[in-house]
XYZ file of C-alpha atoms in Angstrom:
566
model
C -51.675 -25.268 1.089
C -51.171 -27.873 -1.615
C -47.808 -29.846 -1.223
C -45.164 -28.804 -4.097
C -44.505 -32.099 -6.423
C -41.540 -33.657 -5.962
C -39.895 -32.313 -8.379
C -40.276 -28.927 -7.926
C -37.580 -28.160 -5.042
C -34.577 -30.094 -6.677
C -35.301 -28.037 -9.851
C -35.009 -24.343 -7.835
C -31.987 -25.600 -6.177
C -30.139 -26.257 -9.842
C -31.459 -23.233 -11.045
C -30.201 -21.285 -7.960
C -27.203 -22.659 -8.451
C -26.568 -21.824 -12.311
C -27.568 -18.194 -10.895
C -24.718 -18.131 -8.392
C -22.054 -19.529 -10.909
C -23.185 -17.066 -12.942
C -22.550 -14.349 -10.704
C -19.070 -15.513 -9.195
C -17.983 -16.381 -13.154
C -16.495 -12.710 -13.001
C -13.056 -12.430 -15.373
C -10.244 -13.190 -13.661
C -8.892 -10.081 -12.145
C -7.213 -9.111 -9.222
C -3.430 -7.668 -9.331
C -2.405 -10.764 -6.820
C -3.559 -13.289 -9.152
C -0.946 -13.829 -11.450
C 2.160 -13.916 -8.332
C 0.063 -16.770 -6.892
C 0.306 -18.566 -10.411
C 4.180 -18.226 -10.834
C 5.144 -18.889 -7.377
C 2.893 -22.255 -7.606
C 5.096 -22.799 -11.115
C 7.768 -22.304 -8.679
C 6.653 -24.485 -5.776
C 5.545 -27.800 -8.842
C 8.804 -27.219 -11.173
C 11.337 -26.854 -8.257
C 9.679 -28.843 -5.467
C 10.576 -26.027 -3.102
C 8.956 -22.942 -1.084
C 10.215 -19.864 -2.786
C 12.444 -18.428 -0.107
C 14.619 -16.967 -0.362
C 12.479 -14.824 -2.706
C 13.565 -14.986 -6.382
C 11.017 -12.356 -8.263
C 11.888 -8.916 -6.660
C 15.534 -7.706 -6.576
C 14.541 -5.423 -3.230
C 12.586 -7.956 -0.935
C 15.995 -8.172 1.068
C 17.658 -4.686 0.520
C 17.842 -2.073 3.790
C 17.115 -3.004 7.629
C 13.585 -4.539 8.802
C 11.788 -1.527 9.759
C 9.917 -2.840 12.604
C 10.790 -5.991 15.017
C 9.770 -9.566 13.394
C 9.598 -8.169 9.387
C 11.738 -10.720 8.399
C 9.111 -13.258 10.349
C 6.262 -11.855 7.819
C 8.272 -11.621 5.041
C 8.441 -15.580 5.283
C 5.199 -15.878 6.408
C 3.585 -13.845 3.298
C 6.340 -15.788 1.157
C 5.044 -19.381 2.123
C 1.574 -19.622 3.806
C -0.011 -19.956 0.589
C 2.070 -22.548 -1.079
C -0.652 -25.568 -0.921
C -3.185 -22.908 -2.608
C -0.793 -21.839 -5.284
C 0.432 -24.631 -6.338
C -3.467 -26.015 -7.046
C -4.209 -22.640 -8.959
C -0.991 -22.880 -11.205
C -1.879 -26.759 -11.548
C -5.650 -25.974 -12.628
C -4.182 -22.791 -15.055
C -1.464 -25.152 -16.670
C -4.608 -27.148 -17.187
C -6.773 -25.709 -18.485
C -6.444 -21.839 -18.646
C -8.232 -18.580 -17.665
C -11.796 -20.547 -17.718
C -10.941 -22.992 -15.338
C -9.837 -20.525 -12.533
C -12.520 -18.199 -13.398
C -14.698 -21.997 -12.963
C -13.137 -23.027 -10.001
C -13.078 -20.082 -8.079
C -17.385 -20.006 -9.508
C -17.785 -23.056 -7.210
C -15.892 -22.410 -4.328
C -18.608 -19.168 -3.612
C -21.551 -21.050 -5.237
C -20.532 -23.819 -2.296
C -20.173 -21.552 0.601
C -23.882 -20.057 -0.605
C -24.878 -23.534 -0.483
C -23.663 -24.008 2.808
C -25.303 -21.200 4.390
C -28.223 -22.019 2.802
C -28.574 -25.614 4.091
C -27.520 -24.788 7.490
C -30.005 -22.339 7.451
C -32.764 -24.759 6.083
C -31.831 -27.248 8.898
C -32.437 -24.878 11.669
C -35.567 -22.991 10.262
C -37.236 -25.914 8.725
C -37.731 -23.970 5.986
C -36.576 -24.565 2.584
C -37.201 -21.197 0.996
C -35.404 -19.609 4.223
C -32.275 -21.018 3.540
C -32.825 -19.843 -0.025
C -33.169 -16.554 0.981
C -29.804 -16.703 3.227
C -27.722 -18.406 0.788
C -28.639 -15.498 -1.816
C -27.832 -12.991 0.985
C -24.454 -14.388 1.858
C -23.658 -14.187 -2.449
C -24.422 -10.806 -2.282
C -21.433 -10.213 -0.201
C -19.736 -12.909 -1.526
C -19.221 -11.027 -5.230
C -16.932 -8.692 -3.416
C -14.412 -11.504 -3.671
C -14.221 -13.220 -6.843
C -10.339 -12.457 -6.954
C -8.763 -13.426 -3.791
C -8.760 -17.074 -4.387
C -6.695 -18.636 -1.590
C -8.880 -16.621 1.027
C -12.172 -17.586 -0.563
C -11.214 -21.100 0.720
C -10.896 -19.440 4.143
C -14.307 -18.784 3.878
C -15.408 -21.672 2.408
C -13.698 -23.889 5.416
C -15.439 -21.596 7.977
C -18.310 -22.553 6.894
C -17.588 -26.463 6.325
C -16.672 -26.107 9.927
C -19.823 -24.663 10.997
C -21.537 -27.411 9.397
C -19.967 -30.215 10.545
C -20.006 -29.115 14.343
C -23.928 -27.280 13.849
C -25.467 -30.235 11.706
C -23.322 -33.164 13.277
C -21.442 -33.999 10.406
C -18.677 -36.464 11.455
C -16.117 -34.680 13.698
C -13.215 -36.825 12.749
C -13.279 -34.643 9.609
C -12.316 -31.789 11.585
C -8.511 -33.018 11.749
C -7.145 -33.839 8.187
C -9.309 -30.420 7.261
C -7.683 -28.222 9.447
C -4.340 -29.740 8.316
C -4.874 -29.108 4.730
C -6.280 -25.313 6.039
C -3.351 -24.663 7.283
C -1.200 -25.405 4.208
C -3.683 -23.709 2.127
C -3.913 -20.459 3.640
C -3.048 -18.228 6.755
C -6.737 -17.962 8.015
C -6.839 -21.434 9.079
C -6.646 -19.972 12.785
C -10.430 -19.524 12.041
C -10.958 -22.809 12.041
C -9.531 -22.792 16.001
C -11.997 -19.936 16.591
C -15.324 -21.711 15.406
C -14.150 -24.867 17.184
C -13.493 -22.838 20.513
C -17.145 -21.466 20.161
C -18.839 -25.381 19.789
C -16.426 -26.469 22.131
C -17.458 -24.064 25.122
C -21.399 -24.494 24.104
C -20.722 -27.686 25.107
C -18.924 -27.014 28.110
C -21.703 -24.593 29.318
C -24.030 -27.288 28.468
C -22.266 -30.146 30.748
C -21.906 -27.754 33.285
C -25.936 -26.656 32.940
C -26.625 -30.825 33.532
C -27.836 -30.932 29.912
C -24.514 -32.919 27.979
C -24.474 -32.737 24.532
C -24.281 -36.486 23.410
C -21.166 -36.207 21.243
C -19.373 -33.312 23.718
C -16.085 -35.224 24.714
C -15.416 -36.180 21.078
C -16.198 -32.467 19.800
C -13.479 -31.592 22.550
C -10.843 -34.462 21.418
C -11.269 -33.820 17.553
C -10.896 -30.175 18.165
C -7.880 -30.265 20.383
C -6.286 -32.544 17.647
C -7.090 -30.137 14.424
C -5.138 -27.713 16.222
C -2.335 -29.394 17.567
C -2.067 -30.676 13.677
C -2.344 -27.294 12.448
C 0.881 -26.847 13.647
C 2.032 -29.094 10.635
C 2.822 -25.740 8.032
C 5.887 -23.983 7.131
C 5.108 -21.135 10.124
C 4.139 -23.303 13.003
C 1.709 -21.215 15.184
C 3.130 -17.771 14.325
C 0.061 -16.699 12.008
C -1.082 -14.798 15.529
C 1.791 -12.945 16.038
C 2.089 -12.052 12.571
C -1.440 -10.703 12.346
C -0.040 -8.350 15.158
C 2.874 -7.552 13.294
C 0.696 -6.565 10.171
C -1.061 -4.093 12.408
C 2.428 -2.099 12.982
C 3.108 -2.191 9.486
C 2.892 1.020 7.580
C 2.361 -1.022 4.012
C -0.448 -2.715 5.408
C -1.913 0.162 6.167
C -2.380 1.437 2.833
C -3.826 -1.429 1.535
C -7.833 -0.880 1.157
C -8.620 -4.515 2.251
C -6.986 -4.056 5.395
C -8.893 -0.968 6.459
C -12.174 -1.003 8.333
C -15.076 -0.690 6.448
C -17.224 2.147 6.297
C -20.648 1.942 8.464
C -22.496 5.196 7.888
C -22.638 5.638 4.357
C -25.895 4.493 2.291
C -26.610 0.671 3.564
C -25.183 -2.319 1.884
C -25.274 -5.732 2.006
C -22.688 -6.134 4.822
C -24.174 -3.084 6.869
C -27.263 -4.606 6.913
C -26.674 -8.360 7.714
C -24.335 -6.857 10.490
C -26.996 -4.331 11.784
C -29.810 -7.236 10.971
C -28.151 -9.649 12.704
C -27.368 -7.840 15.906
C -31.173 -6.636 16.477
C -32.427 -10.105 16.131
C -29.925 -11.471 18.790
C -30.720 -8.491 21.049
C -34.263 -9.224 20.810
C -33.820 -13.297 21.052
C -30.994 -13.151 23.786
C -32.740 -15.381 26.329
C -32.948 -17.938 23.695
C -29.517 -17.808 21.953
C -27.556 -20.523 21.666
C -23.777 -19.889 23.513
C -21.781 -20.921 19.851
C -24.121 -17.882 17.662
C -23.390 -15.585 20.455
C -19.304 -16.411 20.250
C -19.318 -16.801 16.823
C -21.294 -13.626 15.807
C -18.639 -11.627 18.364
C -15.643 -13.244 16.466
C -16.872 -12.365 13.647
C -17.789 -8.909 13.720
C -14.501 -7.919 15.105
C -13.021 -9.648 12.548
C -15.104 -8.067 10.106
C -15.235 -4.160 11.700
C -11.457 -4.184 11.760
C -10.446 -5.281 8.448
C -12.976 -4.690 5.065
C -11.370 -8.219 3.622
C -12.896 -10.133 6.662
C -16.553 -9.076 6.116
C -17.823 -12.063 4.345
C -17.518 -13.782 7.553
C -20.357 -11.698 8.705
C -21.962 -12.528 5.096
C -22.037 -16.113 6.054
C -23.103 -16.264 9.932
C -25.174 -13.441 9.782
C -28.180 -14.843 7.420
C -27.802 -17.925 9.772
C -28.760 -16.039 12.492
C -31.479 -13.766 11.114
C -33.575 -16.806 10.140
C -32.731 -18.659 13.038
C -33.412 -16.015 15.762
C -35.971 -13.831 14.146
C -38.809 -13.354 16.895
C -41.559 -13.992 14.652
C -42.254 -16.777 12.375
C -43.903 -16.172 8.944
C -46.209 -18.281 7.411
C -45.274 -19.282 3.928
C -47.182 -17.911 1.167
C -48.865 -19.964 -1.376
C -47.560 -18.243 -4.252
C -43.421 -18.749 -2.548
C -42.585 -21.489 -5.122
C -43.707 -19.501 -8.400
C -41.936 -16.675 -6.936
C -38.860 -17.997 -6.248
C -38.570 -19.523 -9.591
C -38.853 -16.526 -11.479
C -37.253 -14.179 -9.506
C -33.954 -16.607 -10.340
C -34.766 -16.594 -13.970
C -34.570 -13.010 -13.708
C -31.629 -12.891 -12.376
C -30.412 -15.155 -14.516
C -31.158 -13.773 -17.814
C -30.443 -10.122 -16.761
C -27.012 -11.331 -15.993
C -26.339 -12.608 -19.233
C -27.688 -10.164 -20.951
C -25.870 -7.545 -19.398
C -22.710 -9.892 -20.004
C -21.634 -9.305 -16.064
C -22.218 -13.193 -15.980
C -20.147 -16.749 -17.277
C -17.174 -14.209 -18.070
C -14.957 -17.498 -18.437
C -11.975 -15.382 -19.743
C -8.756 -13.246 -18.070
C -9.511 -9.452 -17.446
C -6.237 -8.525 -19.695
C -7.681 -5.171 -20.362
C -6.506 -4.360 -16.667
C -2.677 -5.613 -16.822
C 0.699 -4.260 -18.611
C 0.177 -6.973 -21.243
C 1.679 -4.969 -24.699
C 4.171 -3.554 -21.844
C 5.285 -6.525 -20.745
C 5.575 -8.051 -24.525
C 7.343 -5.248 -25.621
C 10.105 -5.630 -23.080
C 10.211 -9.618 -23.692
C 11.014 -8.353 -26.991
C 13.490 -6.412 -26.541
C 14.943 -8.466 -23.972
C 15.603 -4.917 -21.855
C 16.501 -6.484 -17.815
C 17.929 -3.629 -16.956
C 16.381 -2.549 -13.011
C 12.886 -1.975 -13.013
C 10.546 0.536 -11.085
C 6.788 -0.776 -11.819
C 3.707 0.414 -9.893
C 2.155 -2.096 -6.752
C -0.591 -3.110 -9.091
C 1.478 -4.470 -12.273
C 4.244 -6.135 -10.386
C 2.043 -9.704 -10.335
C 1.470 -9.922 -13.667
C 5.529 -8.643 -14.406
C 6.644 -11.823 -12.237
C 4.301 -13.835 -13.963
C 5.136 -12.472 -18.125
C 8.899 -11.205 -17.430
C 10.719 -13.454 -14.609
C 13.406 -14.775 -14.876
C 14.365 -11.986 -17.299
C 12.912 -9.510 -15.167
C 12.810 -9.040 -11.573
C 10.122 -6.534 -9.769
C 10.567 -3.484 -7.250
C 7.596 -3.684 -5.554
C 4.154 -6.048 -5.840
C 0.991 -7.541 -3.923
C 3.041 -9.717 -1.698
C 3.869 -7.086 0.947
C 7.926 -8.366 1.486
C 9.931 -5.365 2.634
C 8.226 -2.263 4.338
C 11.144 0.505 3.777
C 11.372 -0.437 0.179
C 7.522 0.345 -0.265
C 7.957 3.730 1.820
C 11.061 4.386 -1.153
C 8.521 3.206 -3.746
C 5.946 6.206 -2.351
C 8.399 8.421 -2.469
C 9.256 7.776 -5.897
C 5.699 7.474 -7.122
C 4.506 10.687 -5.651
C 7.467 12.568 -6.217
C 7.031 14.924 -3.228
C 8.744 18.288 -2.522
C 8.046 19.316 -6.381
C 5.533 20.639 -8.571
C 3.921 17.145 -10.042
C 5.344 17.305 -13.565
C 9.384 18.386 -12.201
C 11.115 15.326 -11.217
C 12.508 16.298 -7.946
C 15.475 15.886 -6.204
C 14.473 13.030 -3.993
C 13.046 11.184 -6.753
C 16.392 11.195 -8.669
C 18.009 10.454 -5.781
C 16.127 7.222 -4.775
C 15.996 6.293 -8.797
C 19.480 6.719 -8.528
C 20.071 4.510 -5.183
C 18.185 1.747 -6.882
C 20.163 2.387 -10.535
C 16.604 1.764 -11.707
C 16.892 2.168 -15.735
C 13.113 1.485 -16.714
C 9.735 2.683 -15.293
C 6.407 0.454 -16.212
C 3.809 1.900 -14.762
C 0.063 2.890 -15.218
C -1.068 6.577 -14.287
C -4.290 5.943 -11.410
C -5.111 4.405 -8.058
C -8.822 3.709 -9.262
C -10.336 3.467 -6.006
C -9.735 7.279 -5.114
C -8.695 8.388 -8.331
C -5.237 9.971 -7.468
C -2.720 9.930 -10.476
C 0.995 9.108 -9.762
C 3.010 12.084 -10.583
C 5.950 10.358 -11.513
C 4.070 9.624 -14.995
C 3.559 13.499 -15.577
C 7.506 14.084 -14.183
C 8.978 11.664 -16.660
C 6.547 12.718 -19.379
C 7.778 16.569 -19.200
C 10.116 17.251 -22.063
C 12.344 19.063 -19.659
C 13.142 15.872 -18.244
C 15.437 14.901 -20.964
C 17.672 11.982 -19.394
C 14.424 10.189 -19.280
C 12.485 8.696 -22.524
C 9.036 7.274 -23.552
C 9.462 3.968 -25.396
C 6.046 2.577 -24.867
C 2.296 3.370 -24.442
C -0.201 1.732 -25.132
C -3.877 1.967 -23.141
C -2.855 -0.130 -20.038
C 1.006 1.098 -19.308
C 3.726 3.555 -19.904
C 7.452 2.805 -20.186
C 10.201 4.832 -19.395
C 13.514 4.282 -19.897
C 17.163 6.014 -18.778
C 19.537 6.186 -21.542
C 17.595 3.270 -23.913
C 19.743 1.078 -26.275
C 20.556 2.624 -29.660
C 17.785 1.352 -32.531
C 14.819 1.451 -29.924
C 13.192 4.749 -30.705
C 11.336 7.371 -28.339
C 8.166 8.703 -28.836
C 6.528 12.670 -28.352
C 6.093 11.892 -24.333
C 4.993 15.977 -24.195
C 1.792 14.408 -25.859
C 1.547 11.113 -25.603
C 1.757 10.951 -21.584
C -1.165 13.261 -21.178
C -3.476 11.609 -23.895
C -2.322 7.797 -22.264
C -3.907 9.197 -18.789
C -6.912 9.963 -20.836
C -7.367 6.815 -22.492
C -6.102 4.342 -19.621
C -8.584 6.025 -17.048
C -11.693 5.977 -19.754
C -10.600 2.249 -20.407
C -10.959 1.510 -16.754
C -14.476 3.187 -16.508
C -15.294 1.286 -19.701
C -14.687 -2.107 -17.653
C -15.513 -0.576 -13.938
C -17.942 2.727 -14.495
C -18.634 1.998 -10.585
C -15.192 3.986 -9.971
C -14.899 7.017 -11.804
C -12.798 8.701 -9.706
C -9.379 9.095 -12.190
C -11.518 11.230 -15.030
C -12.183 13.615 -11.457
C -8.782 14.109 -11.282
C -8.239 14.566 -14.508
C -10.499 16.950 -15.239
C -9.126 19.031 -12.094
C -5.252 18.423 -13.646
C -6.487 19.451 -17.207
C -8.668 22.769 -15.492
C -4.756 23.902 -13.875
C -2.755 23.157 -17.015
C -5.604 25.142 -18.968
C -6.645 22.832 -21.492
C -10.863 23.333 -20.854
C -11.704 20.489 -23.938
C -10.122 18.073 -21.583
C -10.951 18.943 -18.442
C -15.163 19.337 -20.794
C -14.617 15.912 -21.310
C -13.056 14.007 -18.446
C -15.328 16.204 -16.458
C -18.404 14.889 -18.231
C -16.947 11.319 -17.926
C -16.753 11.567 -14.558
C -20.219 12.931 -13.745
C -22.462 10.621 -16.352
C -20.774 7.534 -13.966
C -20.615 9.513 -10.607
C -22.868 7.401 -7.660
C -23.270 10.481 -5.477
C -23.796 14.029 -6.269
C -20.659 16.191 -6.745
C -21.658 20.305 -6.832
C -18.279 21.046 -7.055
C -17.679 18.991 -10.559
C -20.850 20.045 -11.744
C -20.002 23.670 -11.671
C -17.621 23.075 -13.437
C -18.615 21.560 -16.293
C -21.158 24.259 -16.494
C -18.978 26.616 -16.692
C -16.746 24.972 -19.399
C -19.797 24.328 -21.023
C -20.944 28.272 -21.099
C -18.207 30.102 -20.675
């Protein structure tokens, strides 16, 4: 086969990349994002760690519902403060396009990495292309996390220093700046265990590694450095404690992901990955086999830990793969324009270089309207607003509840309050008023939907019912709903009997606009609409749903049939 010029390699790997910034340059979403910007404000302007807690007026109320809360409640408070403080530094900066930028690279990087480890062990240049494309299409599952994306990213930086003898002193001052940066660090102690006992196995098997001793002494040091962050070694314990925590376990991310629907990306590296080693296990190295075991239970118990599997497992396919493939001719050509494809159908679907904040999907208007109004009276919000409240309102306005996960009774009163149990779903019950009344809340921001699986929060439909008269509607707008108890004189109320309904409408069509891939809320909907007899609604929200729907739904579709020819 003729040799490829010179040229020709360097040029795929720039186009590559301009491909994978292009699909990491997502908007910046996320409902954590903006509490990691105002507690690094926090952290530059007053040179401190933000405990105790200054943005929610309930992080401290009631008694710790399990042994060592108050031990995660500073641990989720300060683990982060290295990573925050860089994010608010690059915002203050330079805005929404830098983050979006910054957190572009970061995944384009880790790509990069398995791609070139992959290279180095396969010989094969268009292998590790192949891998590093494989571990991005995980990777777009977390273009808003951004402290944990440099979890991942330092995985794999220690993967390569240890796998392609990169210098090892590195591992030290790394591991220190891990551990500042973000709670996974511990990783870090996990893929140097795995190198570490390779090499022991190997000494002990008469064939020594030549660098083994140093591996053992730079390794022993990152950790005992490590130690060097505002928790010390209790991130292990308190991954323990998360487990008996009742919050946590409503949290998607921290759920295990599901194995035996249609396949996906992580599915199949996982399922991939496993056959290969099966079928190569006389051959495996000790590290892949440690490694790939860490990694999978990582992964299989929590969904936010499956890009660890993204990144090993392409490693392992090409490395272990029983058969070798000879190239074809036509590899280069191919390669080329299958990245110009997915290059231009990125942009011109407009999914790609989205250098701007996703402000469609936060209480914005809500959150100018009570700037302007300067109302501070005690807030209820939902989970998913109360980052961007601490970011637009504080210190005017202090949350009840948000992404950091402080205090686990207050969240089990916040459930209570949402779903306003023991009552039909538009009667504000008696243990709603009662826990409104504990926390002498006076205003409710709030949007109407958990997107994922489509539930809507009855307390929107209890406040909106005109029966509930001590409560009134002072603000809608597409995104949010405000509520207030008894509101000054001057700011008037608006027709809540028909403006709550039609907001539900509109936010959950605005959030299929942006995310058709969860249609769920116009389900619900359309089921709410079908009891309260209003068939045009329940026609339309019914027809929303379906037209976006990934799976058949007989149900639905009867339904709409039905409305459709009565």
């Amino acid at each position: 086969m003729r040799p490829e010029p010179a040229w020709f390699h360097p040029t795929v790997l720039v186009l590559a990349a301009i491909c994978l910034i292009g699909m990491f340059s997502t908007e910046m979403a996320g409902y954590d994002t903006w509490w990691h910007l105002k507690t690094g404000e926090y952290i530059v302007h007053y040179r401190a760690l933000p405990v105790p807690d200054p943005f929610s007026y309930t992080t401290y109320l009631g008694k710790p519902a399990y042994p060592g809360e108050e031990q995660v409640r500073r641990f989720n408070l300060t683990h982060e403060w290295l990573a925050q403080a860089i994010l608010y530094g690059i915002y203050a900066a330079a805005g929404a396009p830098a983050l979006v930028m910054f957190k572009a690279l970061l995944l384009t990087a880790l790509c990069w990495l398995t791609g070139l480890i992959t290279a180095r062990r396969t010989g094969s240049f268009y292998a590790g292309l192949a891998a590093a494309f494989a571990t991005a299409m995980v990777a777009v599952e977390f273009a808003s996390d951004l402290p944990a994306i440099i979890t991942f990213l330092m995985v794999a930086i220690f993967v390569a220093i240890l796998e392609l003898r990169w210098p090892s002193w590195l591992l030290p001052p790394l591991e220190l700046f891990w551990a500042n940066f973000h709670g996974g660090f511990f990783l870090g102690w996990v893929v140097m265990a795995a190198y570490s006992a390779e090499a022991a196995i190997l000494r002990f098997r008469k064939r020594p590694m030549e660098d083994d001793a140093r591996i053992w002494k730079m390794s022993a040091l990152a950790i005992a450095v490590s130690f060097l962050n505002p928790n010390g070694f209790h991130v292990l314990d308190t991954l323990f404690r998360y487990r008996k925590s009742y919050l946590t376990s409503t949290l998607i991310e921290w759920h295990s992901p599901y194995l035996w629907g249609p396949p996906y990306s992580f599915d199949i590296l996982l399922y991939a990955a496993a056959a290969v080693l099966m079928l190569s296990w006389r051959k495996v190295r000790v590290a892949d086999w440690l490694l790939f075991a860490a990694f999978a239970a990582a992964s299989l118990t929590a969904y936010r830990n499956i890009l660890l599997i993204g990144f090993l497992a392409p490693i392992l396919i090409a490395a272990w793969f029983p058969r070798r493939f000879r190239t074809p001719r036509f590899i280069g050509v191919a390669a080329l324009g299958l990245l110009l494809t997915v290059l231009i159908a990125g942009v011109v679907r407009g999914s790609s270089f989205q250098f701007r904040a996703a402000l469609w999907e936060y209480p914005s208007g809500a959150s100018d309207f009570l700037r302007a109004h300067a109302i501070s009276q005690p807030m209820f919000n939902t989970y998913e607003y109360g980052g961007f409240l601490i970011w637009r309102l504080w210190p005017m306005q202090r949350t009840f509840v948000d992404g950091r996960a402080l205090n686990e009774s207050v969240y089990q009163d916040y459930r209570r309050i949402l779903y306003n149990p023991g009552s039909a779903p538009n009667v504000l019950g008696s243990e709603c008023r009662r826990l409104l009344d504990r926390y002498a809340i006076r205003v409710v921001v709030m949007n109407t939907f958990e997107y994922v699986t489509g539930a809507f929060y009855p307390l929107a439909l209890a406040l909106g019912n005109p029966a509930t008269t001590d409560w009134q509607l002072v603000y809608e707008d597409t995104q949010s709903l405000i509520f207030m108890r008894d509101p000054p004189a001057g700011l008037p109320s608006l027709d809540k009997a028909r403006q709550s309904v039609e907001h539900m409408e509109a936010e959950c069509a605005l959030h299929i606009e942006h995310e058709p891939e969860y249609p769920l809320c116009a389900r619900s909907l359309g089921d709410l609409s079908l009891r309260a007899g209003d068939n045009q609604r329940a026609q339309r929200m019914l027809g929303l749903y379906l037209s976006n729907a990934t799976q058949k739904d007989p149900s639905a579709e009867q339904a709409l049939r039905r409305l459709m020819h009565p």
